[in-house]
XYZ file of C-alpha atoms in Angstrom:
120
model
C -94.034 87.329 -12.805
C -91.125 88.576 -14.886
C -88.234 86.210 -15.477
C -85.082 86.347 -17.573
C -83.464 82.967 -18.162
C -80.028 82.648 -19.749
C -78.506 79.636 -21.435
C -75.516 78.785 -23.588
C -72.604 79.346 -21.258
C -69.772 76.881 -20.925
C -66.074 76.195 -21.322
C -64.326 77.116 -24.557
C -60.733 77.500 -25.685
C -59.284 80.889 -26.549
C -60.224 81.848 -30.082
C -63.439 79.871 -29.933
C -67.076 80.952 -30.003
C -70.176 80.679 -27.861
C -73.730 81.933 -28.245
C -75.691 82.993 -25.200
C -79.478 83.179 -25.182
C -81.858 84.927 -22.828
C -85.598 84.382 -22.886
C -87.918 86.763 -21.099
C -91.287 85.744 -19.710
C -94.065 87.785 -18.207
C -93.645 90.844 -20.440
C -91.654 92.336 -23.270
C -88.914 94.952 -22.995
C -87.842 97.766 -25.287
C -84.179 97.272 -24.414
C -82.387 94.016 -23.725
C -78.730 93.537 -23.102
C -75.863 91.828 -21.332
C -73.518 92.537 -18.456
C -70.708 90.395 -17.085
C -68.839 89.997 -13.833
C -65.416 88.441 -13.544
C -64.086 87.121 -10.206
C -63.004 89.977 -7.966
C -64.316 92.633 -10.364
C -67.408 94.789 -10.599
C -70.234 93.926 -12.961
C -69.675 95.637 -16.299
C -71.781 96.500 -19.302
C -71.291 94.356 -22.409
C -73.991 95.176 -24.984
C -77.524 96.485 -25.495
C -80.105 96.275 -28.268
C -83.341 98.155 -28.877
C -86.689 96.588 -29.751
C -86.245 96.952 -33.503
C -82.561 96.083 -33.404
C -81.812 99.416 -34.987
C -79.880 100.659 -31.994
C -77.028 98.646 -30.532
C -74.081 99.540 -28.349
C -71.067 97.573 -27.166
C -68.338 97.884 -24.602
C -64.998 98.747 -26.174
C -63.560 95.456 -24.932
C -65.981 93.343 -27.002
C -66.776 95.539 -30.013
C -65.974 93.693 -33.237
C -65.985 90.284 -31.542
C -69.462 90.091 -29.973
C -72.794 90.588 -31.727
C -76.102 91.163 -29.967
C -79.408 90.306 -31.618
C -82.996 89.535 -30.674
C -86.053 87.647 -31.873
C -89.134 89.453 -30.597
C -91.453 86.650 -31.647
C -89.621 84.426 -29.146
C -89.000 87.250 -26.637
C -85.381 86.181 -26.731
C -82.061 87.916 -27.159
C -78.724 86.468 -28.148
C -75.061 87.264 -27.695
C -72.777 85.728 -30.294
C -69.254 85.744 -28.895
C -66.382 85.113 -31.289
C -62.604 85.226 -30.892
C -63.007 84.645 -27.184
C -60.152 85.519 -24.852
C -59.350 84.360 -21.309
C -60.243 87.913 -20.183
C -63.818 87.234 -21.316
C -64.183 84.685 -18.508
C -67.067 85.843 -16.334
C -70.630 85.256 -15.295
C -72.805 86.789 -18.010
C -76.101 88.360 -16.977
C -79.080 89.072 -19.156
C -80.571 92.515 -18.568
C -83.821 94.167 -19.621
C -85.616 97.469 -19.228
C -87.840 99.920 -21.057
C -85.249 102.616 -20.387
C -81.768 102.718 -21.909
C -79.007 101.294 -19.745
C -75.277 100.859 -20.060
C -72.115 102.264 -18.525
C -73.881 104.751 -16.245
C -77.259 103.200 -15.598
C -78.661 99.831 -14.632
C -81.555 97.834 -16.068
C -84.733 97.088 -14.175
C -84.483 93.319 -14.489
C -81.651 90.796 -14.318
C -81.242 87.152 -15.169
C -79.585 84.697 -12.827
C -76.363 84.546 -14.846
C -74.521 81.946 -16.887
C -70.835 81.085 -16.561
C -68.492 81.544 -19.500
C -64.962 80.224 -19.073
C -62.299 80.732 -21.722
C -59.176 78.646 -21.330
C -55.784 79.708 -22.695
């Protein structure tokens, strides 16, 4: 059974940092990434990373502030979020697939989500 389990969400003040983790079980994935959904808004792409880490992509809204990485030995990916803004408040979902996903395509697997709240 495939599972993606996120951790690391929480409450932080604007300008602060958080690191999200997502551990996959049951199999490995070529691509892993993150989406987020704010209240009243559609789920949106945040970042993606390939197996080797050689290919990454970010949403314009987070580029330069967020960094995605992975540790294949632990089957885990990370999202380091710096300079957080109140607009970053959302439920963050881990995503995984063997096919590329992003703005126009969805992953095959989702985590259950972890809440990130940024206070002003």
